[in-house]
Tab-separated table of C-alpha atoms and ligand atoms in Angstrom:
chain	number	residue	atom	x	y	z
L	1	MET	CA	-23.338	-0.706	36.859
L	2	ASN	CA	-26.139	0.580	34.937
L	3	LYS	CA	-24.634	3.548	35.495
L	4	LYS	CA	-21.500	3.314	33.863
L	5	SER	CA	-22.992	1.002	30.395
L	6	LYS	CA	-25.220	4.554	29.572
L	7	SER	CA	-22.131	6.783	30.263
L	8	ALA	CA	-20.084	4.465	28.085
L	9	ALA	CA	-23.304	4.527	24.523
L	10	ILE	CA	-23.011	7.863	24.348
L	11	LYS	CA	-22.288	8.421	21.110
L	12	ARG	CA	-21.163	12.640	19.112
L	13	SER	CA	-23.562	10.427	16.188
L	14	GLY	CA	-26.291	9.941	18.754
L	15	PHE	CA	-26.393	14.173	18.681
L	16	GLY	CA	-26.351	14.320	14.996
L	17	ASP	CA	-24.277	16.167	11.943
L	18	GLU	CA	-25.462	19.543	12.429
L	19	PHE	CA	-24.813	19.670	16.437
L	20	VAL	CA	-22.649	22.499	17.505
L	21	TRP	CA	-19.393	20.965	19.679
L	22	GLY	CA	-16.837	23.479	21.380
L	23	VAL	CA	-15.560	24.847	24.809
L	24	SER	CA	-15.322	28.462	26.692
L	25	THR	CA	-13.391	30.748	28.055
L	26	SER	CA	-13.163	33.741	28.796
L	27	ALA	CA	-11.391	37.346	28.186
L	28	LEU	CA	-10.197	37.904	31.778
L	29	GLN	CA	-10.406	33.829	33.336
L	30	THR	CA	-6.992	33.257	30.935
L	31	GLU	CA	-4.861	36.303	28.957
L	32	GLY	CA	-3.223	37.566	31.767
L	33	ALA	CA	-1.321	40.526	30.686
L	34	SER	CA	-3.602	42.871	32.314
L	35	HIS	CA	-0.883	46.121	31.959
L	36	ALA	CA	0.315	45.187	28.656
L	37	ASP	CA	0.435	46.958	25.643
L	38	GLY	CA	-2.093	49.977	26.386
L	39	LYS	CA	-4.938	47.552	28.197
L	40	GLY	CA	-6.220	49.888	30.604
L	41	PRO	CA	-7.557	48.398	34.541
L	42	SER	CA	-10.522	46.692	34.714
L	43	ILE	CA	-12.852	46.459	37.526
L	44	TRP	CA	-11.723	42.457	38.570
L	45	ASP	CA	-7.416	43.700	38.257
L	46	GLU	CA	-8.516	45.941	40.609
L	47	PHE	CA	-10.757	43.890	43.383
L	48	ALA	CA	-7.702	41.606	43.469
L	49	LYS	CA	-5.940	43.929	44.639
L	50	GLY	CA	-8.072	44.515	48.162
L	51	LYS	CA	-7.460	42.222	50.602
L	52	LYS	CA	-10.053	39.253	51.111
L	53	ASN	CA	-11.402	39.568	47.946
L	54	ILE	CA	-10.512	36.766	46.369
L	55	LEU	CA	-9.420	33.409	47.446
L	56	ASN	CA	-5.532	33.113	48.360
L	57	ASN	CA	-4.913	36.535	47.695
L	58	ASP	CA	-4.833	35.258	43.845
L	59	SER	CA	-5.143	37.748	40.973
L	60	PRO	CA	-5.634	37.981	36.951
L	61	GLU	CA	-2.692	39.980	36.195
L	62	ILE	CA	-0.945	37.026	34.649
L	63	ALA	CA	-4.031	34.158	34.780
L	64	CYS	CA	-2.977	31.395	31.566
L	65	ASP	CA	-1.465	34.019	30.258
L	66	PHE	CA	-3.157	32.835	27.101
L	67	TYR	CA	-1.937	36.926	25.732
L	68	THR	CA	1.061	35.362	24.731
L	69	LYS	CA	0.103	31.325	23.707
L	70	TYR	CA	-2.749	31.984	22.141
L	71	LYS	CA	-1.775	29.951	19.684
L	72	GLU	CA	0.330	27.421	22.196
L	73	ASP	CA	-3.546	27.052	23.138
L	74	ILE	CA	-4.756	27.531	19.642
L	75	ALA	CA	-3.768	24.535	19.033
L	76	LEU	CA	-4.998	22.830	21.112
L	77	VAL	CA	-7.663	23.186	20.841
L	78	LYS	CA	-7.193	21.733	17.045
L	79	MET	CA	-5.894	18.584	18.541
L	80	LEU	CA	-8.294	17.953	20.842
L	81	GLY	CA	-10.880	18.156	17.457
L	82	ILE	CA	-13.313	20.882	19.142
L	83	PRO	CA	-14.653	22.269	16.115
L	84	ASN	CA	-15.790	26.638	18.176
L	85	PHE	CA	-14.112	28.351	20.907
L	86	ARG	CA	-16.216	30.645	22.765
L	87	PHE	CA	-14.024	33.245	24.052
L	88	SER	CA	-15.117	36.351	25.105
L	89	LEU	CA	-12.873	40.222	24.522
L	90	SER	CA	-11.493	42.463	27.440
L	91	TRP	CA	-13.673	45.787	26.724
L	92	SER	CA	-10.213	47.633	28.580
L	93	ARG	CA	-7.332	46.108	26.171
L	94	ILE	CA	-9.750	47.212	23.094
L	95	LEU	CA	-10.977	50.889	24.648
L	96	PRO	CA	-8.489	51.564	28.222
L	97	ASP	CA	-11.005	53.655	28.647
L	98	GLY	CA	-14.344	52.004	28.266
L	99	ILE	CA	-14.948	55.132	25.997
L	100	GLY	CA	-12.734	56.999	23.731
L	101	THR	CA	-9.479	56.464	22.510
L	102	ILE	CA	-8.995	52.399	20.837
L	103	ASN	CA	-6.223	50.175	21.778
L	104	LYS	CA	-4.799	49.350	18.422
L	105	LYS	CA	-2.808	46.671	20.117
L	106	GLY	CA	-5.644	45.531	21.676
L	107	ILE	CA	-7.480	45.116	18.629
L	108	GLU	CA	-4.678	43.540	16.603
L	109	PHE	CA	-4.609	41.138	19.773
L	110	TYR	CA	-8.136	39.742	18.528
L	111	HIS	CA	-7.501	40.012	15.040
L	112	LYS	CA	-4.556	37.085	16.221
L	113	VAL	CA	-6.683	35.616	18.293
L	114	ILE	CA	-9.501	34.542	15.347
L	115	ASP	CA	-7.519	34.384	12.849
L	116	THR	CA	-4.574	31.302	14.170
L	117	CYS	CA	-9.250	29.952	14.141
L	118	ILE	CA	-9.896	30.235	11.389
L	119	GLU	CA	-6.850	28.547	10.144
L	120	SER	CA	-6.971	26.292	12.573
L	121	GLY	CA	-10.339	25.337	11.448
L	122	ILE	CA	-12.352	26.547	14.166
L	123	GLU	CA	-15.336	28.531	13.876
L	124	PRO	CA	-14.846	31.641	16.515
L	125	TRP	CA	-17.803	31.604	19.127
L	126	ILE	CA	-17.219	35.579	20.190
L	127	THR	CA	-18.848	37.117	23.837
L	128	LEU	CA	-18.744	40.853	23.948
L	129	TYR	CA	-18.946	40.888	27.639
L	130	HIS	CA	-18.127	38.590	30.489
L	131	TRP	CA	-17.291	40.683	33.125
L	132	ASP	CA	-14.253	43.053	32.905
L	133	LEU	CA	-16.240	45.834	33.091
L	134	PRO	CA	-12.926	49.132	32.030
L	135	GLU	CA	-12.723	50.540	36.277
L	136	THR	CA	-12.397	53.930	34.663
L	137	LEU	CA	-16.258	53.659	33.888
L	138	GLN	CA	-16.826	51.912	37.386
L	139	GLN	CA	-15.649	55.074	39.104
L	140	LYS	CA	-18.418	56.703	36.887
L	141	GLY	CA	-21.043	53.685	38.309
L	142	GLY	CA	-20.660	51.637	36.189
L	143	TRP	CA	-23.592	49.051	34.948
L	144	THR	CA	-25.249	51.180	37.851
L	145	ASN	CA	-25.365	54.081	35.883
L	146	ARG	CA	-27.349	55.025	32.456
L	147	GLU	CA	-24.849	55.896	30.690
L	148	ILE	CA	-23.219	52.610	30.647
L	149	ILE	CA	-26.612	51.794	27.455
L	150	ASN	CA	-23.489	54.412	25.697
L	151	TRP	CA	-20.946	53.319	26.263
L	152	PHE	CA	-21.625	49.703	25.755
L	153	GLU	CA	-23.565	50.678	22.383
L	154	HIS	CA	-20.473	52.212	21.465
L	155	TYR	CA	-17.815	49.262	22.365
L	156	VAL	CA	-20.472	46.971	20.838
L	157	GLU	CA	-19.493	49.817	17.213
L	158	VAL	CA	-15.496	49.953	17.851
L	159	CYS	CA	-16.005	44.788	17.682
L	160	ILE	CA	-18.324	44.371	14.833
L	161	LYS	CA	-16.614	47.053	12.737
L	162	GLU	CA	-13.439	45.967	13.360
L	163	PHE	CA	-14.036	42.037	13.722
L	164	LYS	CA	-17.234	41.191	11.834
L	165	SER	CA	-15.584	39.874	8.350
L	166	LYS	CA	-14.452	36.877	10.326
L	167	VAL	CA	-16.756	36.232	13.020
L	168	LYS	CA	-19.980	34.842	13.106
L	169	ASN	CA	-21.103	34.702	15.927
L	170	TRP	CA	-21.319	36.810	19.372
L	171	MET	CA	-23.217	36.217	22.308
L	172	VAL	CA	-23.640	39.969	23.437
L	173	LEU	CA	-23.227	38.978	27.646
L	174	ASN	CA	-21.798	36.566	29.981
L	175	GLU	CA	-24.465	35.322	33.256
L	176	PRO	CA	-26.252	38.650	33.793
L	177	MET	CA	-28.018	37.114	36.388
L	178	VAL	CA	-24.452	36.799	38.129
L	179	PHE	CA	-22.458	39.160	37.281
L	180	THR	CA	-25.455	41.321	38.131
L	181	GLY	CA	-26.118	39.437	41.630
L	182	ALA	CA	-22.648	38.564	42.876
L	183	GLY	CA	-21.551	42.071	42.317
L	184	TYR	CA	-23.478	44.726	42.527
L	185	PHE	CA	-25.704	42.694	45.181
L	186	LEU	CA	-24.145	40.414	47.556
L	187	GLY	CA	-20.201	42.397	46.853
L	188	VAL	CA	-19.010	38.742	46.537
L	189	HIS	CA	-17.281	40.204	42.590
L	190	ALA	CA	-16.560	42.518	41.415
L	191	PRO	CA	-16.942	45.832	41.537
L	192	GLY	CA	-17.633	44.139	45.163
L	193	LYS	CA	-20.638	46.869	45.707
L	194	LYS	CA	-23.954	45.848	47.928
L	195	GLY	CA	-27.632	46.766	48.535
L	196	ILE	CA	-31.197	46.187	46.550
L	197	GLY	CA	-31.345	49.937	44.564
L	198	SER	CA	-27.475	48.859	42.620
L	199	PHE	CA	-28.585	45.770	42.225
L	200	LEU	CA	-31.439	46.449	40.351
L	201	SER	CA	-30.256	49.685	38.887
L	202	ALA	CA	-27.096	47.324	36.951
L	203	MET	CA	-29.419	44.577	36.128
L	204	HIS	CA	-32.160	46.826	33.964
L	205	HIS	CA	-28.794	48.256	33.064
L	206	ALA	CA	-27.642	44.827	31.925
L	207	VAL	CA	-30.805	44.093	30.214
L	208	LEU	CA	-31.440	46.995	28.280
L	209	CYS	CA	-27.339	46.545	27.270
L	210	GLN	CA	-28.747	42.916	26.539
L	211	ALA	CA	-31.020	44.087	23.483
L	212	ILE	CA	-28.912	46.901	22.023
L	213	GLY	CA	-25.606	45.286	21.843
L	214	LEU	CA	-27.953	42.555	19.968
L	215	ARG	CA	-29.628	45.359	17.617
L	216	THR	CA	-26.519	46.402	16.555
L	217	ILE	CA	-24.405	43.983	16.033
L	218	LYS	CA	-27.420	43.096	13.922
L	219	LYS	CA	-27.536	46.963	12.341
L	220	MET	CA	-23.350	46.364	11.369
L	221	GLN	CA	-24.356	42.538	10.749
L	222	PRO	CA	-27.292	41.599	9.045
L	223	ASP	CA	-25.466	38.487	8.591
L	224	ALA	CA	-24.053	37.615	12.080
L	225	ILE	CA	-25.573	34.986	14.095
L	226	VAL	CA	-26.477	36.135	17.961
L	227	GLY	CA	-27.085	35.582	21.026
L	228	THR	CA	-26.276	36.616	25.054
L	229	THR	CA	-26.298	33.545	27.849
L	230	TYR	CA	-28.265	32.775	31.104
L	231	SER	CA	-27.158	31.105	34.204
L	232	CYS	CA	-29.371	28.570	35.738
L	233	SER	CA	-29.538	25.943	37.832
L	234	PHE	CA	-33.314	23.582	38.793
L	235	ILE	CA	-34.410	25.030	41.651
L	236	THR	CA	-36.275	22.155	43.552
L	237	PRO	CA	-37.825	22.438	47.368
L	238	GLN	CA	-36.703	21.347	49.602
L	239	SER	CA	-40.348	19.749	50.649
L	240	ASP	CA	-44.187	20.215	49.690
L	241	SER	CA	-43.885	22.162	51.647
L	242	GLU	CA	-46.297	25.782	50.191
L	243	ARG	CA	-44.089	27.672	51.663
L	244	ASP	CA	-40.670	26.271	50.622
L	245	LYS	CA	-42.076	25.756	46.779
L	246	GLN	CA	-42.978	30.051	46.893
L	247	ALA	CA	-40.076	30.182	47.624
L	248	ALA	CA	-38.640	27.632	45.461
L	249	LYS	CA	-40.252	30.041	42.975
L	250	ARG	CA	-39.198	33.008	43.790
L	251	ILE	CA	-35.713	31.896	43.589
L	252	ASP	CA	-36.025	30.577	40.201
L	253	ALA	CA	-37.998	33.810	39.349
L	254	LEU	CA	-34.611	35.394	40.022
L	255	LEU	CA	-32.182	32.882	38.990
L	256	ASN	CA	-34.614	31.470	35.910
L	257	ARG	CA	-36.425	34.032	34.504
L	258	SER	CA	-35.044	38.196	35.695
L	259	PHE	CA	-33.004	38.145	33.240
L	260	ILE	CA	-35.161	36.716	29.349
L	261	GLU	CA	-37.952	37.427	30.201
L	262	PRO	CA	-37.962	41.613	30.096
L	263	SER	CA	-35.844	40.868	26.836
L	264	LEU	CA	-39.063	38.142	25.250
L	265	GLY	CA	-41.641	40.796	25.941
L	266	LEU	CA	-42.649	39.526	29.605
L	267	GLY	CA	-41.447	41.991	31.246
L	268	TYR	CA	-39.847	41.728	34.870
L	269	PRO	CA	-41.412	38.246	37.635
L	270	MET	CA	-42.609	40.340	39.343
L	271	GLU	CA	-45.797	39.264	40.154
L	272	THR	CA	-43.819	36.162	41.775
L	273	LEU	CA	-41.437	37.786	42.249
L	274	PRO	CA	-42.409	40.699	44.315
L	275	PHE	CA	-39.436	43.850	45.251
L	276	LEU	CA	-38.717	43.334	41.446
L	277	LYS	CA	-41.208	45.822	41.545
L	278	LYS	CA	-38.554	48.090	42.490
L	279	VAL	CA	-37.096	47.732	39.735
L	280	GLU	CA	-40.292	50.765	38.827
L	281	LYS	CA	-37.817	53.605	39.831
L	282	TYR	CA	-35.140	52.865	37.165
L	283	ILE	CA	-37.626	52.409	33.870
L	284	LYS	CA	-38.185	54.703	31.293
L	285	PRO	CA	-40.641	55.817	29.572
L	286	GLY	CA	-40.134	53.928	26.204
L	287	ASP	CA	-38.031	51.051	27.980
L	288	GLU	CA	-40.232	48.427	27.547
L	289	GLU	CA	-39.437	48.262	23.841
L	290	LEU	CA	-35.310	49.229	24.255
L	291	MET	CA	-35.781	45.897	26.247
L	292	ARG	CA	-36.877	43.656	23.740
L	293	ALA	CA	-34.341	41.997	21.071
L	294	GLU	CA	-35.040	38.603	18.640
L	295	PHE	CA	-32.144	36.120	19.522
L	296	ASP	CA	-31.195	34.228	17.313
L	297	PHE	CA	-30.190	31.808	20.188
L	298	ILE	CA	-29.170	31.914	23.560
L	299	GLY	CA	-26.597	29.941	25.520
L	300	ILE	CA	-27.592	28.269	28.636
L	301	GLN	CA	-24.613	27.728	31.514
L	302	ASN	CA	-25.709	24.769	33.418
L	303	TYR	CA	-24.056	23.097	35.919
L	304	THR	CA	-25.978	22.538	39.220
L	305	ARG	CA	-29.459	22.677	41.084
L	306	GLU	CA	-30.880	23.751	43.519
L	307	VAL	CA	-32.129	22.941	47.042
L	308	VAL	CA	-34.350	25.675	48.941
L	309	ALA	CA	-36.344	26.490	52.074
L	310	TYR	CA	-38.736	29.856	52.431
L	311	ASN	CA	-36.639	31.322	54.840
L	312	PHE	CA	-38.584	34.433	57.646
L	313	PHE	CA	-34.865	36.427	57.809
L	314	ILE	CA	-33.991	36.435	53.771
L	315	PRO	CA	-34.802	39.615	53.121
L	316	PHE	CA	-37.046	40.269	49.950
L	317	LEU	CA	-36.534	36.849	48.936
L	318	LYS	CA	-37.513	35.018	52.423
L	319	ALA	CA	-36.043	31.482	51.181
L	320	LYS	CA	-31.900	29.854	51.360
L	321	LEU	CA	-30.857	27.850	48.643
L	322	ILE	CA	-29.027	24.942	50.176
L	323	PRO	CA	-25.433	24.224	50.181
L	324	ALA	CA	-24.727	20.643	48.549
L	325	ASP	CA	-22.616	19.310	51.828
L	326	LYS	CA	-25.017	20.459	54.052
L	327	ARG	CA	-27.573	17.822	52.221
L	328	LYS	CA	-24.439	14.757	52.108
L	329	VAL	CA	-24.750	14.799	48.255
L	330	PHE	CA	-21.880	14.436	45.922
L	331	HIS	CA	-20.846	17.615	44.499
L	332	THR	CA	-17.813	18.873	43.344
L	333	GLN	CA	-15.027	21.539	44.417
L	334	MET	CA	-17.512	24.345	44.286
L	335	ASP	CA	-19.660	22.145	46.426
L	336	TRP	CA	-22.484	22.218	43.565
L	337	GLU	CA	-24.172	18.990	43.534
L	338	VAL	CA	-23.641	17.091	39.854
L	339	TYR	CA	-27.357	16.584	39.945
L	340	PRO	CA	-26.913	16.308	35.378
L	341	GLU	CA	-31.276	16.364	35.685
L	342	ALA	CA	-30.586	19.793	35.790
L	343	ILE	CA	-29.021	20.867	32.129
L	344	TYR	CA	-31.797	18.203	30.587
L	345	GLN	CA	-34.951	20.299	32.525
L	346	MET	CA	-33.463	23.541	31.365
L	347	VAL	CA	-33.705	23.025	28.475
L	348	LYS	CA	-37.086	21.896	28.923
L	349	LYS	CA	-37.734	25.200	30.699
L	350	PHE	CA	-35.992	27.897	28.631
L	351	SER	CA	-37.374	25.809	25.032
L	352	LYS	CA	-40.846	27.043	26.436
L	353	TYR	CA	-40.706	30.455	25.770
L	354	LYS	CA	-41.511	31.332	22.073
L	355	GLY	CA	-39.211	33.710	21.556
L	356	VAL	CA	-36.645	31.123	21.780
L	357	LYS	CA	-35.789	29.863	18.817
L	358	LYS	CA	-32.329	28.082	19.066
L	359	ILE	CA	-30.196	27.000	22.470
L	360	PHE	CA	-26.685	26.341	22.757
L	361	ILE	CA	-25.114	24.950	26.580
L	362	THR	CA	-22.721	27.760	26.057
L	363	GLU	CA	-21.586	26.727	29.721
L	364	ASN	CA	-21.249	23.524	31.569
L	365	GLY	CA	-18.061	21.283	33.894
L	366	ALA	CA	-16.685	21.118	36.653
L	367	SER	CA	-14.214	21.466	38.800
L	368	PHE	CA	-12.627	19.389	40.968
L	369	PRO	CA	-9.278	18.940	43.062
L	370	ASP	CA	-6.886	17.026	39.856
L	371	GLU	CA	-3.992	15.122	40.951
L	372	ILE	CA	-0.910	15.216	38.904
L	373	ILE	CA	1.152	11.433	39.104
L	374	ASP	CA	4.495	11.156	36.804
L	375	GLY	CA	2.879	13.759	34.412
L	376	ILE	CA	-0.991	12.521	33.599
L	377	ILE	CA	-4.049	13.840	35.634
L	378	THR	CA	-6.978	10.384	35.649
L	379	ASP	CA	-10.071	13.036	36.280
L	380	THR	CA	-12.672	10.373	35.603
L	381	ALA	CA	-15.048	12.332	38.552
L	382	ARG	CA	-14.995	15.054	35.626
L	383	GLU	CA	-15.132	12.922	32.308
L	384	ASN	CA	-18.170	11.131	34.252
L	385	PHE	CA	-19.384	14.280	34.754
L	386	LEU	CA	-19.671	15.405	31.072
L	387	LYS	CA	-21.245	12.261	30.445
L	388	SER	CA	-23.482	12.368	32.829
L	389	TYR	CA	-24.716	15.649	32.033
L	390	LEU	CA	-24.393	14.441	28.514
L	391	GLU	CA	-26.538	11.651	28.404
L	392	GLN	CA	-29.277	14.414	29.694
L	393	VAL	CA	-28.400	16.846	26.702
L	394	LEU	CA	-29.031	13.750	24.182
L	395	LYS	CA	-32.762	12.929	26.310
L	396	ALA	CA	-33.387	16.805	25.575
L	397	LYS	CA	-32.348	16.511	21.487
L	398	GLN	CA	-34.607	13.331	21.454
L	399	GLU	CA	-37.526	14.312	22.783
L	400	GLU	CA	-36.874	17.912	20.611
L	401	LEU	CA	-35.828	20.069	22.698
L	402	LYS	CA	-34.190	22.591	21.045
L	403	ILE	CA	-31.098	22.787	22.142
L	404	LYS	CA	-28.654	22.689	19.069
L	405	GLY	CA	-24.797	22.552	21.001
L	406	TYR	CA	-22.196	21.853	23.276
L	407	PHE	CA	-19.411	23.968	24.839
L	408	VAL	CA	-17.038	22.629	27.256
L	409	TRP	CA	-16.862	25.054	30.780
L	410	SER	CA	-13.310	25.171	30.032
L	411	LEU	CA	-10.534	24.612	27.690
L	412	THR	CA	-7.620	25.239	30.731
L	413	ASP	CA	-7.956	25.484	34.040
L	414	ASN	CA	-8.228	29.124	34.827
L	415	PHE	CA	-8.799	31.904	37.252
L	416	GLU	CA	-12.300	30.977	38.648
L	417	TRP	CA	-13.485	34.800	39.770
L	418	ALA	CA	-13.135	34.738	43.685
L	419	GLU	CA	-12.265	31.213	44.917
L	420	GLY	CA	-8.862	32.225	42.132
L	421	TYR	CA	-6.731	29.679	40.855
L	422	HIS	CA	-8.470	26.931	43.605
L	423	GLN	CA	-10.709	25.564	41.051
L	424	ARG	CA	-10.404	24.124	38.815
L	425	PHE	CA	-12.141	23.333	36.055
L	426	GLY	CA	-9.650	22.922	32.621
L	427	LEU	CA	-10.085	20.259	30.154
L	428	ILE	CA	-5.795	20.987	29.803
L	429	HIS	CA	-4.463	21.665	33.267
L	430	ILE	CA	-1.896	24.636	34.347
L	431	ASP	CA	0.601	25.380	36.104
L	432	PHE	CA	0.360	28.048	37.222
L	433	ASN	CA	4.142	28.711	38.294
L	434	THR	CA	5.901	27.017	34.766
L	435	GLN	CA	2.442	27.975	32.296
L	436	GLN	CA	2.673	24.207	31.388
L	437	ARG	CA	-0.076	22.801	29.963
L	438	THR	CA	-0.738	18.559	30.812
L	439	ILE	CA	-3.922	17.570	28.529
L	440	LYS	CA	-5.965	15.875	31.373
L	441	LYS	CA	-7.442	12.984	30.609
L	442	SER	CA	-10.824	13.786	30.503
L	443	GLY	CA	-9.798	16.495	27.633
L	444	TYR	CA	-8.514	13.396	26.158
L	445	TRP	CA	-11.800	12.029	26.178
L	446	TYR	CA	-13.873	14.244	24.120
L	447	LYS	CA	-11.722	14.095	21.839
L	448	ASP	CA	-12.282	10.632	21.695
L	449	PHE	CA	-16.213	11.425	21.845
L	450	LEU	CA	-15.343	14.212	19.588
L	451	ALA	CA	-13.848	11.745	17.253
L	452	GLY	CA	-16.627	9.050	16.867
Z	1	FCB	C1	-19.299	30.357	34.880
Z	1	FCB	C2	-18.860	31.759	34.165
Z	1	FCB	C3	-17.307	31.884	34.256
Z	1	FCB	C4	-17.104	29.871	35.545
Z	1	FCB	C5	-17.437	29.540	35.280
Z	1	FCB	C6	-17.485	28.773	36.168
Z	1	FCB	O1	-20.896	31.100	36.097
Z	1	FCB	O2	-19.339	32.555	33.349
Z	1	FCB	O3	-16.623	32.272	33.876
Z	1	FCB	O4	-16.548	31.040	35.709
Z	1	FCB	O5	-19.570	29.409	35.406
């Protein structure tokens, strides 16, 4: 009861006029048209061919067909009154082989998307890399090959040259911890590589690319506003025991600190997480400087918290995450605990870094099994999720932490990586058979909230 009346009170005006509101998507998860108009394959197109890599053998081939439906979708962003739209560019749509020949049709597509946003009064926020590496580059080792710093720099140059007159806000990478951890350590995301060597080399090269991307943008477009985005989870130990507390610190170092700290000149958090010392093998003279970056902002993406226990059998980490369903706590369909305070704690944590100037929540949202009844989707759980997390964002804002904006993940249901189409995060429902869009109750709630 108390919680409900508190939720009802949350208002846009409480965040002030300058606060940035938006919604996020990514290329691979929405565009489809995997092979259309000269696009080259990405590692996710390739990964989806492998049996059992993706739930129900789903593929990103069609996804939300944003490639042909972008006008309709941007019209929905406008109709919902969302002033900022974060999306990503597909590297292999622009450079089918990752380097070399530019695909004019790919460039044209993004010009049309950007123009449609601008004509609709919507500010584009572009992520340069949201996990869909060109497959040709993966054939050469992908993120494990140090050459990627040249490939990436070239890709960024092509994008900035093309779009700098229209786009002000850039994000270099999306969640480097996740694409290197899940893709090169656990093998559960594309390109499905496993092992400490591939992870640490991918990690170091991603850290270098973060900084190189930023510098390239600033050099070519000095008035650009540049950041990068980090996944983060509020980490708590399962008990008060020293072993659990130390285990929680190691997970925190890995999940929350290992990408931002080297960029801020603080180095990899090796004292807390000794196995990170092995990354030294990939560090070349001069890298410490090369890794440093001065971002105008960082994006943080928070969904949940993790509870951690000491575990002798887990290599390198000696720590394990206790799944939410085992803990019998309220969780989303991803088995991510609904824990609103996590977002506040994360804003607080990242605000403490001296080198961080501004923070935007560039993703927050929830997957719940939606039901369409007579054409209506009453996704009250998602609406409550958003409200309860926003209350915590407001608390952070009131405490004058560095929080400056918030983007919901996601505009539409989409291809949720290894979970395929099973997990739905959208404010807008998609019928993947007909491509019909239906605004969910949470979408109307966000509209009303934004309208004040
Ligand atoms: C984040 C990803 C995003 C989406 C959400 C649910 O880790 O950046 O693409 O999959 O999770």
